[in-house]
Amino acid sequence: MDTLTIAATGRTPGVAFDFPAGQLRLTGESYPDDVATFFGPIFTALRDYLAVPGHTPIRFDMELLYFNSSSAKALMNIFQMLEAVAKAGRPVAVVWSHEEGDESMRELGEDFAEDLRHVAFSLREVPIGGIG
Amino acid sequence: MSFNLFAAEEQAVEQARALGERLKEVAPDCVAGFEALIESFQRSIREQRRLLRVSDRLQAQLGTANQELERRRREAETALVELREAQRAMLQAEKLASLGALVAGVAHEINTPVGIAVSCASHLADATGRLKTMSESGGISRGDFARYLATAADTSDLILANCERAAQLIAGFKQVAVDRASSERRRINLGAYIHETLVSLQPKLRPAGHGVSVSCPAELELDSYPGALSQILSNLVMNALTHAFAEGQPGGMAIDAAPVGGDMVRLIFRDDGRGMTDEHRNRVFEPFFTTRRGQGGSGLGLHIVHNLVVGVLKGSITVDSAPDRGTAFTLLFPRCTPDDPAPPAEAPVNPPA
Ligand SMILES: Nc1ncnc2c1ncn2[C@@H]1O[C@H](COP(=O)(O)OP(=O)(O)O)[C@@H](O)[C@H]1O
Ligand SMILES: [Mg+2]
């Protein structure tokens, strides 16, 4: 599988995983009716991708504006998977976007970065309405 | 000491660490696995903390969204109240404006006979003054006297006729104006009433040379609300003048009234003007629909007409029109307006089965 692209809907995020380029991106809002159904295939694809050793740097763009608790847990799991490959030596960057003035989203990003030791984590402030 | 939501979990970790120390002595091969267990327990606590933050954030957002919703709801309600008030005020203004037009029409119409009467009276006064001077100087000839008599007869005839005309106009206007203002019910002769209403519109009709033909059986009587009827007719005529006819071109209008089946009257108002498209025709009775926004159109004229026909005359109104084919409004209403239905009685009790 080269890429995984899922268009955003009102309740589910847009997914743009370009595996050969190492560019992974989640955008929009995430509060799916059924987290397992939505995130299941994403996890499978990501796990398969990360299982194959490679040296291409990986960049994960977290551009969700709004997500529920289950999606938050899914994000933490993804971060954990990325942390594992980073620990094994692959360069991995996570960029956490938040809208200008959205302090609580920025703080959440810092909280989520707490367990990332080998991943290069950064925050990115974007103008309101500038994500997507 | 500050309050710690996760005190119990942290205490459990401490205990596990102590247990790990003892494990080093009794089961050293289990230590690595046990430490991994502690590590994953700690991570799970950190995740739990984050999840609490996420869920607190969501709750806060929900609260803000609800407040916002409530604020918007209140705003919308206020806007609705203001809109209703503005609509009421506009309807009132429209009513007053047409009453004002009526009064202007009255003044204009009466001006003519009164003006003639005044100039005849002054002519008569002059002639009388001259005769008086002659009589004082003792020199009235037979011819002078005969001329004076002729003048006096002519002018007094004119004065009388014009004063009668003025009195007649005033009587008609008075009735129309009172009806318009009072919304009282009474018996009227439809044909005569249509004519009285048209007289008040003469100043608008005459200069442009517009004509209104009326066809109505002489004996057709109504027991209804003449004020509403006169307002309806004048709105329809005024609309034809503003919308149907090109500037400076005389147009034709016709009012046809006839009884239908004994109890009802059909009244058709027609103009031979430019008509309208289907799209406009479908919307003419909508409040505020106007093709003359910013040029004196309020879009309330036909809305008021519709409300008066349906609400006051208890009838119906339809419109028929096509571009360049003129426009016809057809009103169908009872000759004797039924009383408003009594407020609904209490729901009947179910009869025993
Ligand atoms: N006799 C008519 N001929 C052509 N169009 C008309 C006629 N009467 C009304 N209309 C159309 O219907 C619209 C609504 O009329 P009305 O409710 O009286 O509002 P207004 O006269 O203020 O525009 C007018 O703007 C005009 O476009
Ligand atoms: Mg009008």
PDB file of C-alpha atoms in Angstrom, chain B residues 129-259:
ATOM      1  CA  GLY B 129     -71.625  97.063  -6.573  1.00  0.00           C
ATOM      2  CA  ARG B 130     -71.788  98.769  -9.972  1.00  0.00           C
ATOM      3  CA  LEU B 131     -75.593  98.722  -9.954  1.00  0.00           C
ATOM      4  CA  LYS B 132     -75.600 100.216  -6.469  1.00  0.00           C
ATOM      5  CA  THR B 133     -73.360 103.118  -7.548  1.00  0.00           C
ATOM      6  CA  MET B 134     -75.626 103.781 -10.548  1.00  0.00           C
ATOM      7  CA  SER B 135     -78.720 103.719  -8.364  1.00  0.00           C
ATOM      8  CA  GLU B 136     -77.120 106.200  -5.921  1.00  0.00           C
ATOM      9  CA  SER B 137     -76.341 108.587  -8.777  1.00  0.00           C
ATOM     10  CA  GLY B 138     -79.906 108.047  -9.995  1.00  0.00           C
ATOM     11  CA  GLY B 139     -78.994 106.768 -13.434  1.00  0.00           C
ATOM     12  CA  ILE B 140     -80.019 103.146 -13.937  1.00  0.00           C
ATOM     13  CA  SER B 141     -81.208 102.554 -17.419  1.00  0.00           C
ATOM     14  CA  ARG B 142     -83.575  99.741 -18.358  1.00  0.00           C
ATOM     15  CA  GLY B 143     -80.740  98.117 -20.298  1.00  0.00           C
ATOM     16  CA  ASP B 144     -78.358  98.251 -17.283  1.00  0.00           C
ATOM     17  CA  PHE B 145     -80.963  96.595 -15.117  1.00  0.00           C
ATOM     18  CA  ALA B 146     -81.733  93.882 -17.673  1.00  0.00           C
ATOM     19  CA  ARG B 147     -77.994  93.123 -18.025  1.00  0.00           C
ATOM     20  CA  TYR B 148     -77.605  92.932 -14.272  1.00  0.00           C
ATOM     21  CA  LEU B 149     -80.540  90.528 -13.986  1.00  0.00           C
ATOM     22  CA  ALA B 150     -79.055  88.270 -16.641  1.00  0.00           C
ATOM     23  CA  THR B 151     -75.667  88.242 -14.872  1.00  0.00           C
ATOM     24  CA  ALA B 152     -77.268  87.555 -11.495  1.00  0.00           C
ATOM     25  CA  ALA B 153     -79.340  84.671 -12.883  1.00  0.00           C
ATOM     26  CA  ASP B 154     -76.347  83.074 -14.632  1.00  0.00           C
ATOM     27  CA  THR B 155     -73.931  83.411 -11.731  1.00  0.00           C
ATOM     28  CA  SER B 156     -76.357  82.289  -9.068  1.00  0.00           C
ATOM     29  CA  ASP B 157     -77.210  79.209 -11.162  1.00  0.00           C
ATOM     30  CA  LEU B 158     -73.496  78.425 -11.415  1.00  0.00           C
ATOM     31  CA  ILE B 159     -72.938  79.082  -7.727  1.00  0.00           C
ATOM     32  CA  LEU B 160     -75.808  76.815  -6.800  1.00  0.00           C
ATOM     33  CA  ALA B 161     -74.763  74.013  -9.146  1.00  0.00           C
ATOM     34  CA  ASN B 162     -71.158  74.092  -8.004  1.00  0.00           C
ATOM     35  CA  CYS B 163     -72.023  74.288  -4.340  1.00  0.00           C
ATOM     36  CA  GLU B 164     -74.315  71.324  -4.814  1.00  0.00           C
ATOM     37  CA  ARG B 165     -71.510  69.480  -6.581  1.00  0.00           C
ATOM     38  CA  ALA B 166     -69.153  70.294  -3.702  1.00  0.00           C
ATOM     39  CA  ALA B 167     -71.717  69.170  -1.135  1.00  0.00           C
ATOM     40  CA  GLN B 168     -72.231  65.955  -3.059  1.00  0.00           C
ATOM     41  CA  LEU B 169     -68.492  65.300  -3.233  1.00  0.00           C
ATOM     42  CA  ILE B 170     -68.100  65.989   0.454  1.00  0.00           C
ATOM     43  CA  ALA B 171     -70.901  63.594   1.290  1.00  0.00           C
ATOM     44  CA  GLY B 172     -69.318  60.859  -0.805  1.00  0.00           C
ATOM     45  CA  PHE B 173     -65.833  61.453   0.555  1.00  0.00           C
ATOM     46  CA  LYS B 174     -67.076  61.681   4.081  1.00  0.00           C
ATOM     47  CA  GLN B 175     -68.602  58.280   3.766  1.00  0.00           C
ATOM     48  CA  VAL B 176     -65.517  56.754   2.147  1.00  0.00           C
ATOM     49  CA  ALA B 177     -63.184  58.379   4.645  1.00  0.00           C
ATOM     50  CA  VAL B 178     -65.281  57.340   7.612  1.00  0.00           C
ATOM     51  CA  ASP B 179     -65.548  53.810   6.270  1.00  0.00           C
ATOM     52  CA  ARG B 180     -61.838  53.680   5.642  1.00  0.00           C
ATOM     53  CA  ALA B 181     -61.025  54.816   9.148  1.00  0.00           C
ATOM     54  CA  SER B 182     -63.721  52.998  11.056  1.00  0.00           C
ATOM     55  CA  SER B 183     -63.908  49.544   9.457  1.00  0.00           C
ATOM     56  CA  GLU B 184     -67.606  49.500  10.197  1.00  0.00           C
ATOM     57  CA  ARG B 185     -70.084  47.200   8.563  1.00  0.00           C
ATOM     58  CA  ARG B 186     -73.135  48.481   6.695  1.00  0.00           C
ATOM     59  CA  ARG B 187     -75.321  48.088   3.636  1.00  0.00           C
ATOM     60  CA  ILE B 188     -74.071  49.723   0.460  1.00  0.00           C
ATOM     61  CA  ASN B 189     -74.941  49.899  -3.174  1.00  0.00           C
ATOM     62  CA  LEU B 190     -71.858  48.421  -4.798  1.00  0.00           C
ATOM     63  CA  GLY B 191     -71.943  50.416  -8.060  1.00  0.00           C
ATOM     64  CA  ALA B 192     -72.426  53.740  -6.281  1.00  0.00           C
ATOM     65  CA  TYR B 193     -69.674  52.921  -3.827  1.00  0.00           C
ATOM     66  CA  ILE B 194     -67.228  52.043  -6.580  1.00  0.00           C
ATOM     67  CA  HIS B 195     -67.954  55.421  -8.162  1.00  0.00           C
ATOM     68  CA  GLU B 196     -67.469  57.308  -4.905  1.00  0.00           C
ATOM     69  CA  THR B 197     -64.116  55.629  -4.410  1.00  0.00           C
ATOM     70  CA  LEU B 198     -63.048  56.417  -7.957  1.00  0.00           C
ATOM     71  CA  VAL B 199     -63.894  60.087  -7.493  1.00  0.00           C
ATOM     72  CA  SER B 200     -61.280  60.302  -4.750  1.00  0.00           C
ATOM     73  CA  LEU B 201     -58.766  58.875  -7.209  1.00  0.00           C
ATOM     74  CA  GLN B 202     -59.620  61.298 -10.011  1.00  0.00           C
ATOM     75  CA  PRO B 203     -56.653  63.615  -9.368  1.00  0.00           C
ATOM     76  CA  LYS B 204     -54.339  60.653 -10.048  1.00  0.00           C
ATOM     77  CA  LEU B 205     -56.298  59.372 -13.039  1.00  0.00           C
ATOM     78  CA  ARG B 206     -57.185  62.544 -14.882  1.00  0.00           C
ATOM     79  CA  PRO B 207     -53.818  64.183 -15.615  1.00  0.00           C
ATOM     80  CA  ALA B 208     -52.459  61.109 -17.368  1.00  0.00           C
ATOM     81  CA  GLY B 209     -55.736  60.503 -19.157  1.00  0.00           C
ATOM     82  CA  HIS B 210     -56.325  57.077 -17.617  1.00  0.00           C
ATOM     83  CA  GLY B 211     -59.843  55.771 -17.755  1.00  0.00           C
ATOM     84  CA  VAL B 212     -61.708  53.348 -15.544  1.00  0.00           C
ATOM     85  CA  SER B 213     -64.860  51.783 -16.883  1.00  0.00           C
ATOM     86  CA  VAL B 214     -67.251  50.339 -14.360  1.00  0.00           C
ATOM     87  CA  SER B 215     -69.842  47.719 -15.005  1.00  0.00           C
ATOM     88  CA  CYS B 216     -72.038  46.751 -12.096  1.00  0.00           C
ATOM     89  CA  PRO B 217     -75.753  45.961 -11.855  1.00  0.00           C
ATOM     90  CA  ALA B 218     -77.440  49.071 -10.424  1.00  0.00           C
ATOM     91  CA  GLU B 219     -79.360  47.153  -7.779  1.00  0.00           C
ATOM     92  CA  LEU B 220     -76.421  45.111  -6.456  1.00  0.00           C
ATOM     93  CA  GLU B 221     -76.309  45.646  -2.701  1.00  0.00           C
ATOM     94  CA  LEU B 222     -73.800  44.420  -0.183  1.00  0.00           C
ATOM     95  CA  ASP B 223     -73.932  44.047   3.550  1.00  0.00           C
ATOM     96  CA  SER B 224     -70.235  44.244   4.203  1.00  0.00           C
ATOM     97  CA  TYR B 225     -67.241  46.385   5.102  1.00  0.00           C
ATOM     98  CA  PRO B 226     -67.100  49.277   2.617  1.00  0.00           C
ATOM     99  CA  GLY B 227     -63.894  50.677   4.123  1.00  0.00           C
ATOM    100  CA  ALA B 228     -62.052  47.506   3.203  1.00  0.00           C
ATOM    101  CA  LEU B 229     -63.600  47.506  -0.257  1.00  0.00           C
ATOM    102  CA  SER B 230     -62.572  51.091  -0.948  1.00  0.00           C
ATOM    103  CA  GLN B 231     -59.044  50.438   0.305  1.00  0.00           C
ATOM    104  CA  ILE B 232     -58.815  47.360  -1.936  1.00  0.00           C
ATOM    105  CA  LEU B 233     -60.004  49.255  -5.007  1.00  0.00           C
ATOM    106  CA  SER B 234     -57.722  52.194  -4.420  1.00  0.00           C
ATOM    107  CA  ASN B 235     -54.689  49.927  -3.900  1.00  0.00           C
ATOM    108  CA  LEU B 236     -55.471  48.075  -7.129  1.00  0.00           C
ATOM    109  CA  VAL B 237     -55.943  51.299  -9.083  1.00  0.00           C
ATOM    110  CA  MET B 238     -52.799  52.858  -7.630  1.00  0.00           C
ATOM    111  CA  ASN B 239     -50.827  49.725  -8.496  1.00  0.00           C
ATOM    112  CA  ALA B 240     -52.032  49.827 -12.074  1.00  0.00           C
ATOM    113  CA  LEU B 241     -50.959  53.468 -12.273  1.00  0.00           C
ATOM    114  CA  THR B 242     -47.498  52.820 -10.844  1.00  0.00           C
ATOM    115  CA  HIS B 243     -46.715  49.432 -12.314  1.00  0.00           C
ATOM    116  CA  ALA B 244     -48.850  48.746 -15.365  1.00  0.00           C
ATOM    117  CA  PHE B 245     -48.638  51.857 -17.513  1.00  0.00           C
ATOM    118  CA  ALA B 246     -45.632  53.488 -19.076  1.00  0.00           C
ATOM    119  CA  GLU B 247     -44.956  57.090 -18.068  1.00  0.00           C
ATOM    120  CA  GLY B 248     -47.156  59.533 -19.974  1.00  0.00           C
ATOM    121  CA  GLN B 249     -49.202  56.876 -21.688  1.00  0.00           C
ATOM    122  CA  PRO B 250     -52.903  56.695 -20.922  1.00  0.00           C
ATOM    123  CA  GLY B 251     -54.037  53.248 -19.861  1.00  0.00           C
ATOM    124  CA  GLY B 252     -57.348  51.531 -19.494  1.00  0.00           C
ATOM    125  CA  MET B 253     -58.802  49.889 -16.452  1.00  0.00           C
ATOM    126  CA  ALA B 254     -62.085  48.117 -15.931  1.00  0.00           C
ATOM    127  CA  ILE B 255     -64.043  47.061 -12.905  1.00  0.00           C
ATOM    128  CA  ASP B 256     -66.657  44.385 -13.489  1.00  0.00           C
ATOM    129  CA  ALA B 257     -68.883  43.303 -10.663  1.00  0.00           C
ATOM    130  CA  ALA B 258     -71.642  40.739 -10.835  1.00  0.00           C
ATOM    131  CA  PRO B 259     -73.551  38.527  -8.437  1.00  0.00           C
TER     132      PRO B 259
END
